Backbone as JSON, one array per atom type, in Angstrom:
{
  "sequence": "MLFAIGLPFYGYSQQNMRLKSELDSMYVLDQRNREWLTKLGNNQPLTDSLSKIYKVDRANLAGRLWAEQTKIDTSNIARAEAILKEGGYPGKSLVGTPSNEAIFYIIQHSGKIDTYLPVIKKAADEGELPFYQYAMMLDRSLMYSRKPQLYGTQVSCQPLKSTKQSRCFVWPIANAKEVNKRRKQAGFELTVEENANRLNAAYEPGSTVDAIRKMYAL",
  "N": [[0.84, -1.2, 0.0], [0.56, 2.19, -0.84], [-0.02, 4.38, 0.75], [-1.51, 5.57, 3.82], [-4.57, 6.36, 5.27], [-5.02, 8.95, 7.61], [-2.5, 9.36, 8.65], [-0.23, 12.01, 9.4], [0.3, 14.62, 7.03], [2.35, 16.61, 6.58], [5.76, 16.51, 6.31], [5.73, 13.77, 6.37], [6.24, 11.6, 4.34], [8.03, 10.85, 1.3], [6.42, 9.53, -0.47], [3.84, 10.43, 0.1], [4.21, 13.07, -0.64], [4.61, 12.77, -3.38], [2.12, 11.79, -4.11], [0.5, 13.96, -3.43], [1.49, 15.87, -5.23], [0.81, 14.63, -7.63], [-2.01, 14.6, -7.44], [-2.5, 17.34, -7.43], [-1.72, 17.98, -10.04], [-3.6, 16.5, -11.5], [-5.91, 17.82, -10.75], [-5.5, 20.36, -11.9], [-5.64, 19.69, -14.62], [-8.26, 18.81, -14.7], [-9.67, 21.17, -14.33], [-8.73, 23.2, -16.09], [-9.51, 23.42, -18.95], [-12.24, 23.67, -18.55], [-12.41, 26.07, -17.18], [-11.43, 27.8, -19.15], [-13.46, 27.49, -21.07], [-15.63, 28.76, -19.88], [-14.93, 31.35, -20.25], [-14.8, 31.92, -22.92], [-15.67, 34.01, -25.61], [-16.21, 36.11, -23.9], [-13.74, 36.95, -23.36], [-11.74, 38.14, -25.45], [-8.9, 38.24, -26.17], [-7.96, 35.84, -24.95], [-9.55, 33.93, -26.26], [-8.72, 34.27, -28.94], [-6.02, 33.6, -28.65], [-6.13, 30.9, -27.82], [-7.35, 29.8, -30.04], [-5.32, 30.01, -31.92], [-3.38, 28.38, -30.73], [-4.61, 25.86, -30.75], [-5.12, 25.65, -33.37], [-7.6, 26.06, -34.7], [-10.67, 27.56, -35.88], [-12.53, 30.21, -34.26], [-15.19, 29.45, -34.01], [-15.13, 26.71, -33.78], [-13.68, 26.2, -31.55], [-14.67, 25.7, -28.91], [-15.75, 23.13, -29.15], [-13.43, 21.69, -29.67], [-11.99, 22.04, -27.3], [-13.71, 20.74, -25.49], [-13.62, 18.15, -26.48], [-10.97, 17.49, -25.97], [-11.08, 17.69, -23.19], [-12.76, 15.59, -22.54], [-11.15, 13.35, -23.02], [-9.18, 13.83, -21.11], [-10.72, 13.65, -18.76], [-11.46, 10.96, -18.82], [-8.98, 9.7, -18.46], [-8.28, 10.78, -15.97], [-10.31, 9.82, -14.2], [-9.87, 7.12, -14.28], [-7.35, 6.9, -13.08], [-7.96, 8.03, -10.6], [-9.75, 6.13, -9.56], [-8.01, 4.0, -9.21], [-6.35, 5.0, -7.19], [-8.21, 5.31, -5.11], [-8.96, 2.64, -4.73], [-6.61, 1.54, -3.81], [-5.9, 2.9, -1.44], [-8.09, 4.18, -0.23], [-9.95, 7.26, 0.28], [-7.9, 10.03, -0.45], [-7.41, 12.17, 1.89], [-7.54, 15.28, 3.81], [-5.76, 14.96, 6.0], [-3.8, 13.43, 4.9], [-2.84, 14.52, 2.41], [-3.11, 17.22, 2.65], [-4.61, 20.53, 2.13], [-5.43, 22.41, -0.82], [-5.33, 19.91, -2.01], [-6.69, 17.67, -1.24], [-9.15, 17.9, -2.39], [-9.11, 17.2, -5.02], [-9.79, 14.61, -6.13], [-12.48, 14.56, -5.52], [-13.56, 16.51, -7.32], [-12.91, 15.3, -9.75], [-14.47, 12.96, -9.69], [-16.97, 14.19, -9.52], [-17.22, 15.23, -12.04], [-17.53, 13.03, -13.57], [-19.08, 9.97, -14.81], [-19.62, 8.42, -12.66], [-20.7, 9.06, -10.22], [-22.7, 8.02, -8.44], [-21.53, 5.62, -7.74], [-19.35, 6.33, -6.14], [-20.33, 8.07, -4.25], [-20.91, 7.25, -1.53], [-18.25, 7.01, -0.6], [-17.33, 9.62, -0.73], [-19.06, 10.8, 1.11], [-18.26, 9.54, 3.49], [-15.61, 10.52, 3.7], [-16.2, 13.23, 4.05], [-17.72, 13.18, 6.43], [-15.73, 12.42, 8.18], [-14.13, 14.6, 8.25], [-12.18, 14.86, 6.36], [-12.68, 16.02, 4.01], [-14.37, 18.93, 2.84], [-17.71, 19.3, 4.01], [-19.61, 20.54, 2.44], [-18.94, 19.86, -0.11], [-19.6, 17.19, -0.38], [-22.34, 17.64, -0.21], [-22.8, 18.97, -2.63], [-22.23, 16.91, -4.46], [-24.17, 15.04, -3.76], [-26.49, 16.49, -4.42], [-26.13, 16.63, -7.21], [-26.3, 13.94, -7.92], [-28.97, 13.45, -7.24], [-30.29, 15.21, -9.01], [-29.53, 14.1, -11.5], [-30.95, 11.8, -11.31], [-33.44, 12.72, -11.66], [-34.73, 13.74, -9.42], [-35.79, 15.86, -6.65], [-33.34, 18.19, -5.5], [-31.33, 18.78, -2.49], [-29.78, 20.89, -1.45], [-29.71, 22.94, -3.26], [-27.65, 23.37, -5.13], [-27.31, 22.72, -7.76], [-27.58, 23.56, -11.18], [-29.5, 23.55, -14.14], [-29.48, 23.7, -17.66], [-31.73, 24.01, -20.15], [-33.68, 23.54, -23.18], [-36.64, 25.41, -23.67], [-39.9, 24.09, -24.14], [-41.79, 25.63, -25.4], [-40.54, 27.72, -26.83], [-38.11, 26.77, -27.68], [-35.77, 27.95, -26.99], [-32.84, 28.07, -24.99], [-32.67, 27.9, -21.44], [-31.41, 28.62, -18.24], [-31.72, 27.23, -15.01], [-32.3, 26.82, -11.47], [-32.27, 23.59, -10.32], [-35.2, 21.86, -9.15], [-35.95, 21.99, -5.63], [-36.18, 20.08, -2.67], [-38.38, 20.77, -0.04], [-38.01, 23.67, -0.09], [-38.22, 25.93, 1.51], [-36.58, 25.56, 3.68], [-34.07, 25.46, 2.67], [-31.91, 27.3, 2.76], [-31.15, 27.18, 5.4], [-30.24, 24.56, 5.54], [-28.12, 24.82, 3.75], [-26.41, 26.58, 5.13], [-25.73, 25.0, 7.35], [-24.3, 23.06, 6.03], [-22.07, 24.4, 5.24], [-22.0, 26.27, 3.19], [-21.46, 29.55, 1.95], [-23.03, 31.33, 0.52], [-26.49, 32.18, 0.02], [-29.2, 30.29, -1.49], [-30.46, 31.93, -3.3], [-28.54, 33.93, -3.77], [-26.53, 32.38, -4.89], [-27.78, 31.45, -7.2], [-28.03, 33.85, -8.58], [-25.33, 34.4, -8.95], [-24.7, 32.45, -10.78], [-26.22, 33.18, -12.85], [-28.81, 32.12, -13.17], [-32.25, 31.19, -13.25], [-34.42, 31.16, -10.41], [-36.92, 29.45, -8.9], [-38.64, 28.99, -6.15], [-40.88, 27.33, -5.62], [-40.93, 25.39, -7.58], [-41.34, 22.19, -9.18], [-40.27, 18.85, -10.02], [-41.98, 17.63, -11.82], [-43.27, 19.87, -12.91], [-41.12, 21.09, -14.16], [-40.53, 19.19, -16.13], [-42.72, 19.51, -17.77], [-42.32, 22.04, -18.78], [-39.81, 22.06, -19.99], [-37.68, 20.48, -22.45], [-37.07, 17.73, -21.48]],
  "CA": [[0.0, 0.0, 0.0], [1.39, 3.38, -0.98], [-0.29, 5.4, 1.76], [-2.53, 5.18, 4.8], [-5.37, 7.49, 5.74], [-4.9, 9.28, 9.03], [-1.15, 9.78, 9.0], [-0.05, 13.42, 9.09], [0.93, 14.85, 5.73], [3.55, 17.42, 6.56], [6.96, 15.84, 6.77], [5.51, 12.34, 6.56], [7.04, 10.75, 3.46], [8.11, 11.24, -0.1], [5.29, 8.94, -1.16], [2.74, 11.37, 0.25], [4.54, 14.23, -1.45], [4.37, 12.41, -4.77], [0.67, 11.71, -4.29], [-0.01, 15.33, -3.41], [1.87, 16.49, -6.5], [0.0, 14.01, -8.68], [-3.38, 15.09, -7.3], [-2.52, 18.74, -7.87], [-1.67, 17.98, -11.5], [-4.89, 16.0, -11.96], [-6.89, 18.89, -10.54], [-5.27, 21.38, -12.92], [-6.17, 19.18, -15.87], [-9.72, 18.76, -14.58], [-10.25, 22.5, -14.3], [-8.18, 24.16, -17.05], [-10.38, 23.65, -20.1], [-13.55, 24.12, -18.06], [-12.28, 27.5, -16.9], [-11.33, 28.48, -20.45], [-14.75, 27.46, -21.75], [-16.52, 29.76, -19.29], [-14.47, 32.68, -20.62], [-14.86, 32.11, -24.36], [-16.66, 35.0, -26.01], [-16.1, 37.28, -23.02], [-12.32, 37.28, -23.27], [-11.28, 38.05, -26.83], [-7.49, 37.84, -26.29], [-7.83, 34.43, -24.61], [-10.17, 33.16, -27.35], [-7.83, 34.33, -30.1], [-4.8, 32.87, -28.33], [-6.42, 29.47, -27.83], [-7.63, 29.42, -31.43], [-4.03, 29.84, -32.57], [-2.7, 27.23, -30.13], [-5.27, 24.62, -31.18], [-5.21, 25.71, -34.84], [-8.99, 25.96, -35.12], [-11.3, 28.87, -35.84], [-13.23, 30.5, -33.0], [-16.46, 28.74, -33.98], [-14.9, 25.3, -33.44], [-12.78, 26.11, -30.4], [-15.33, 25.07, -27.76], [-15.82, 21.7, -29.42], [-12.08, 21.13, -29.54], [-11.66, 22.02, -25.88], [-14.5, 19.7, -24.83], [-13.1, 16.85, -26.93], [-9.76, 17.26, -25.19], [-11.46, 17.49, -21.8], [-13.32, 14.24, -22.41], [-10.01, 12.44, -22.91], [-8.56, 14.07, -19.8], [-11.61, 13.12, -17.73], [-11.36, 9.5, -18.86], [-7.71, 9.35, -17.84], [-8.32, 11.18, -14.56], [-11.17, 8.96, -13.38], [-9.2, 5.81, -14.19], [-6.3, 7.01, -12.05], [-8.63, 8.27, -9.32], [-10.27, 4.85, -9.08], [-6.87, 3.2, -8.74], [-5.93, 5.58, -5.91], [-9.24, 4.97, -4.12], [-8.91, 1.21, -4.48], [-5.39, 1.18, -3.09], [-5.76, 3.45, -0.1], [-9.22, 4.97, 0.22], [-9.93, 8.65, -0.16], [-6.73, 10.79, 0.04], [-8.01, 13.35, 2.51], [-6.76, 16.42, 4.32], [-4.67, 14.54, 6.88], [-2.79, 12.76, 4.1], [-2.25, 15.35, 1.35], [-3.33, 18.65, 2.9], [-5.6, 21.22, 1.31], [-6.66, 21.87, -1.38], [-5.08, 18.67, -2.76], [-7.69, 16.68, -0.84], [-10.39, 18.1, -3.14], [-8.92, 16.86, -6.43], [-10.57, 13.45, -6.55], [-13.89, 14.95, -5.49], [-13.92, 17.16, -8.58], [-12.81, 14.33, -10.84], [-15.68, 12.13, -9.63], [-18.12, 15.06, -9.8], [-17.27, 15.44, -13.48], [-17.54, 11.72, -14.22], [-20.36, 9.27, -14.81], [-19.56, 7.43, -11.58], [-21.06, 9.73, -8.97], [-23.42, 7.13, -7.52], [-20.61, 4.59, -7.27], [-18.42, 6.83, -5.13], [-20.98, 8.99, -3.3], [-20.65, 6.83, -0.14], [-16.85, 7.29, -0.26], [-17.25, 11.07, -0.51], [-19.76, 11.08, 2.37], [-17.39, 9.09, 4.57], [-14.52, 11.48, 3.82], [-16.76, 14.47, 4.6], [-18.08, 12.92, 7.83], [-14.51, 12.3, 8.97], [-13.4, 15.86, 8.2], [-11.11, 14.79, 5.37], [-13.17, 16.77, 2.86], [-15.45, 19.82, 3.28], [-19.02, 18.67, 3.89], [-20.4, 21.13, 1.37], [-18.65, 19.18, -1.37], [-20.51, 16.04, -0.41], [-23.68, 18.16, -0.52], [-22.84, 19.23, -4.07], [-22.31, 15.65, -5.19], [-25.49, 14.48, -3.5], [-27.44, 17.23, -5.26], [-25.97, 16.24, -8.62], [-26.85, 12.6, -8.04], [-30.43, 13.58, -7.21], [-30.71, 15.84, -10.25], [-29.38, 13.13, -12.59], [-32.01, 10.81, -11.13], [-34.7, 13.46, -11.83], [-35.33, 13.92, -8.11], [-35.46, 17.19, -6.09], [-32.09, 18.28, -4.76], [-31.51, 19.2, -1.1], [-29.02, 22.08, -1.1], [-29.86, 23.96, -4.3], [-26.34, 23.67, -5.74], [-27.24, 22.31, -9.16], [-28.31, 24.33, -12.18], [-29.66, 22.85, -15.41], [-29.8, 24.55, -18.8], [-32.54, 23.18, -21.04], [-34.54, 24.29, -24.11], [-38.07, 25.48, -23.37], [-40.72, 23.46, -25.16], [-42.59, 26.63, -26.1], [-39.75, 28.58, -27.71], [-36.88, 26.05, -28.05], [-34.61, 28.69, -26.51], [-32.29, 27.49, -23.78], [-32.8, 28.7, -20.21], [-30.76, 27.99, -17.09], [-32.55, 27.35, -13.81], [-31.94, 25.99, -10.34], [-33.07, 22.37, -10.3], [-36.14, 21.89, -8.02], [-35.39, 21.7, -4.31], [-37.1, 19.53, -1.69], [-38.58, 21.65, 1.12], [-37.2, 24.84, -0.43], [-38.26, 26.92, 2.58], [-35.5, 25.28, 4.64], [-32.82, 25.18, 1.95], [-30.79, 28.14, 3.2], [-30.72, 26.64, 6.69], [-29.42, 23.39, 5.23], [-26.88, 25.3, 3.12], [-25.54, 27.12, 6.17], [-25.23, 23.88, 8.13], [-23.34, 22.32, 5.21], [-20.86, 25.2, 5.06], [-22.07, 27.21, 2.07], [-21.47, 30.95, 2.37], [-24.09, 32.04, -0.19], [-27.83, 31.62, 0.01], [-29.54, 29.73, -2.79], [-30.77, 33.06, -4.18], [-27.27, 34.56, -4.15], [-25.82, 31.46, -5.77], [-28.47, 31.47, -8.5], [-27.65, 35.1, -9.23], [-23.93, 34.25, -9.37], [-24.67, 31.55, -11.93], [-27.13, 33.73, -13.86], [-29.84, 31.1, -13.34], [-33.55, 31.49, -12.66], [-34.73, 30.37, -9.22], [-38.34, 29.44, -8.55], [-38.68, 28.14, -4.96], [-41.96, 26.35, -5.61], [-40.92, 24.52, -8.75], [-41.28, 20.75, -8.95], [-39.71, 18.11, -11.16], [-43.08, 17.45, -12.79], [-43.46, 21.15, -13.6], [-39.96, 21.27, -15.04], [-40.68, 18.3, -17.29], [-43.74, 20.06, -18.65], [-41.8, 23.26, -19.38], [-38.56, 21.88, -20.72], [-37.55, 19.27, -23.25], [-36.26, 16.76, -20.74]],
  "C": [[0.88, 1.25, 0.0], [1.18, 4.39, 0.14], [-1.38, 4.9, 2.69], [-3.25, 6.41, 5.3], [-5.13, 7.71, 7.23], [-3.5, 9.71, 9.44], [-0.95, 11.23, 8.6], [0.71, 13.61, 7.8], [2.28, 15.52, 5.85], [4.73, 16.67, 7.15], [6.82, 14.34, 6.87], [6.4, 11.49, 5.66], [7.06, 11.3, 2.05], [6.95, 10.67, -0.9], [4.07, 9.86, -1.07], [2.97, 12.62, -0.6], [4.26, 13.97, -2.92], [2.87, 12.34, -5.06], [0.06, 13.09, -4.32], [0.27, 16.02, -4.73], [1.03, 15.93, -7.64], [-1.44, 14.52, -8.63], [-3.5, 16.54, -7.75], [-2.52, 18.83, -9.4], [-2.99, 17.51, -12.1], [-5.97, 17.07, -11.85], [-6.74, 19.98, -11.6], [-5.86, 20.94, -14.25], [-7.69, 19.09, -15.86], [-10.34, 20.13, -14.78], [-9.89, 23.38, -15.5], [-9.13, 24.45, -18.21], [-11.75, 24.16, -19.68], [-13.51, 25.63, -17.76], [-12.19, 28.3, -18.2], [-12.69, 28.57, -21.12], [-15.72, 28.49, -21.17], [-16.15, 31.18, -19.74], [-14.54, 32.95, -22.12], [-15.97, 33.1, -24.72], [-16.6, 36.25, -25.17], [-14.66, 37.75, -22.88], [-11.7, 37.08, -24.65], [-9.81, 37.65, -26.95], [-7.29, 36.35, -25.99], [-8.38, 33.56, -25.74], [-9.26, 33.13, -28.57], [-6.56, 33.52, -29.86], [-5.02, 31.37, -28.39], [-6.72, 28.97, -29.24], [-6.33, 29.18, -32.19], [-3.31, 28.59, -32.05], [-3.28, 25.92, -30.67], [-5.48, 24.57, -32.7], [-6.62, 25.42, -35.34], [-9.58, 27.37, -35.12], [-12.13, 29.0, -34.57], [-14.52, 29.71, -32.88], [-16.3, 27.28, -33.54], [-14.07, 25.11, -32.19], [-13.43, 25.38, -29.23], [-15.41, 23.56, -27.95], [-14.48, 21.01, -29.25], [-11.68, 21.02, -28.07], [-12.42, 20.92, -25.15], [-14.01, 18.32, -25.24], [-11.83, 16.5, -26.15], [-10.1, 16.95, -23.75], [-12.03, 16.09, -21.56], [-12.21, 13.2, -22.26], [-9.33, 12.59, -21.56], [-9.4, 13.45, -18.69], [-11.55, 11.6, -17.66], [-10.09, 9.02, -18.18], [-7.73, 9.63, -16.34], [-9.14, 10.22, -13.71], [-10.56, 7.57, -13.25], [-8.13, 5.84, -13.11], [-6.91, 7.23, -10.68], [-9.16, 6.97, -8.73], [-9.15, 3.96, -8.55], [-6.39, 3.69, -7.37], [-6.92, 5.2, -4.82], [-9.18, 3.5, -3.75], [-7.71, 0.85, -3.61], [-5.37, 1.71, -1.66], [-6.93, 4.24, 0.42], [-9.08, 6.41, -0.22], [-8.71, 9.38, 0.41], [-7.18, 12.14, 0.59], [-7.01, 14.36, 3.04], [-5.58, 15.97, 5.16], [-3.54, 13.88, 6.1], [-2.08, 13.7, 3.13], [-2.47, 16.84, 1.55], [-4.42, 19.22, 2.02], [-4.88, 22.19, 0.38], [-6.48, 20.56, -2.15], [-6.13, 17.61, -2.45], [-8.99, 16.8, -1.64], [-10.29, 17.59, -4.59], [-9.8, 15.7, -6.87], [-12.06, 13.72, -6.47], [-14.32, 15.54, -6.82], [-13.87, 16.19, -9.76], [-14.03, 13.42, -10.86], [-16.9, 12.95, -10.0], [-18.29, 15.28, -11.3], [-17.28, 14.12, -14.26], [-18.96, 11.15, -14.25], [-20.47, 8.27, -13.67], [-19.89, 8.03, -10.22], [-21.71, 8.77, -7.99], [-22.51, 6.04, -6.96], [-19.79, 5.07, -6.09], [-19.04, 7.82, -4.15], [-20.79, 8.54, -1.85], [-19.21, 7.12, 0.32], [-16.68, 8.77, 0.06], [-17.93, 11.43, 0.81], [-18.89, 10.69, 3.57], [-16.24, 10.07, 4.78], [-15.01, 12.79, 4.44], [-17.11, 14.3, 6.08], [-16.86, 12.86, 8.74], [-13.65, 13.57, 8.93], [-12.25, 15.86, 7.23], [-11.43, 15.62, 4.12], [-14.27, 17.7, 3.35], [-16.82, 19.19, 3.03], [-19.82, 19.25, 2.74], [-20.11, 20.48, 0.02], [-19.45, 17.89, -1.49], [-21.92, 16.49, -0.77], [-23.83, 18.44, -2.01], [-22.98, 17.94, -4.87], [-23.65, 14.97, -4.98], [-26.55, 15.16, -4.36], [-27.34, 16.81, -6.72], [-26.52, 14.84, -8.86], [-28.37, 12.64, -8.09], [-30.96, 14.17, -8.51], [-30.63, 14.85, -11.42], [-30.46, 12.05, -12.52], [-33.4, 11.43, -11.27], [-35.49, 13.53, -10.52], [-34.99, 15.31, -7.58], [-34.14, 17.15, -5.33], [-32.35, 18.82, -3.36], [-30.87, 20.55, -0.79], [-29.06, 23.18, -2.17], [-28.57, 24.32, -5.0], [-26.33, 23.47, -7.25], [-28.16, 23.14, -10.07], [-28.36, 23.52, -13.48], [-30.02, 23.86, -16.49], [-30.48, 23.69, -19.86], [-33.34, 24.06, -21.99], [-36.0, 24.25, -23.65], [-38.87, 24.85, -24.49], [-41.44, 24.5, -26.01], [-41.8, 27.42, -27.13], [-38.5, 27.9, -28.26], [-35.62, 26.79, -27.62], [-34.15, 28.11, -25.17], [-32.41, 28.46, -22.6], [-32.16, 27.92, -19.07], [-31.56, 28.26, -15.82], [-32.01, 26.45, -12.71], [-32.86, 24.77, -10.33], [-33.97, 22.38, -9.06], [-35.54, 21.37, -6.72], [-36.48, 21.15, -3.39], [-37.18, 20.46, -0.48], [-37.74, 22.92, 0.98], [-37.19, 25.9, 0.67], [-37.1, 26.76, 3.57], [-34.13, 25.18, 3.97], [-31.66, 26.04, 2.45], [-30.28, 27.73, 4.58], [-29.83, 25.43, 6.46], [-28.08, 23.81, 4.62], [-25.91, 25.82, 4.18], [-24.93, 26.0, 7.01], [-24.16, 23.1, 7.36], [-22.06, 23.09, 4.96], [-20.86, 26.12, 3.87], [-22.16, 28.64, 2.6], [-22.62, 31.73, 1.73], [-25.44, 31.38, 0.02], [-28.12, 31.05, -1.36], [-29.85, 30.84, -3.78], [-29.49, 33.73, -4.67], [-26.49, 33.67, -5.11], [-26.45, 31.41, -7.15], [-28.11, 32.73, -9.27], [-26.21, 35.03, -9.74], [-23.83, 33.43, -10.65], [-25.58, 32.02, -13.06], [-28.23, 32.72, -14.21], [-31.13, 31.54, -12.66], [-33.78, 30.6, -11.44], [-36.2, 30.55, -8.88], [-38.53, 28.47, -7.38], [-39.76, 27.06, -4.98], [-41.96, 25.38, -6.76], [-40.8, 23.05, -8.34], [-40.69, 20.07, -10.19], [-40.77, 17.91, -12.23], [-43.31, 18.72, -13.59], [-42.33, 21.42, -14.58], [-40.08, 20.41, -16.29], [-41.71, 18.84, -18.28], [-43.23, 21.29, -19.41], [-40.64, 23.02, -20.32], [-38.53, 20.54, -21.45], [-36.6, 18.27, -22.57], [-36.57, 15.33, -21.21]]
}
């Protein structure tokens, strides 16, 4: 076994240092293209620079970045699964912060959320990972299952049946009246309303999954 959960990270071993460095690199690869994609169109110099680097025109740049990201995500999740199988979740006590968050994001961006949700919950319950990150993954699992989320973290962008135009909205929340209390307990700093505004998404507290299905082409 390369590492053991619970041993202090700082000054522990070169193996931990290598794992921390590897996780940091995996996190950078998980985030880089996603960050660029959010800035395309709003950052002309970046868009032009990336178009030159990837040798594609601006209209095809997003597709090229996503194609590359898909390959990265496939590689990342394969390595993440190997790490989890060998030593469990590499948490704060092993690799420090924010390296302990790398595998969370890799799983969050994979198709294996339900497989590893219990692992993420255990890490959060033990203080190895911020609890709000487990809340985010739980919400995403619920949304993918077409169930109401609990913490209001997930936004969906779908075409309206009436106009075919895409609209982004906060996925329906169970017992929405209590959501900000739950968010505070989980460690979120923003209310659901503030977070929706940050994401430029519509928020309708009384919405239901059935209502969403009637409005959008789900």
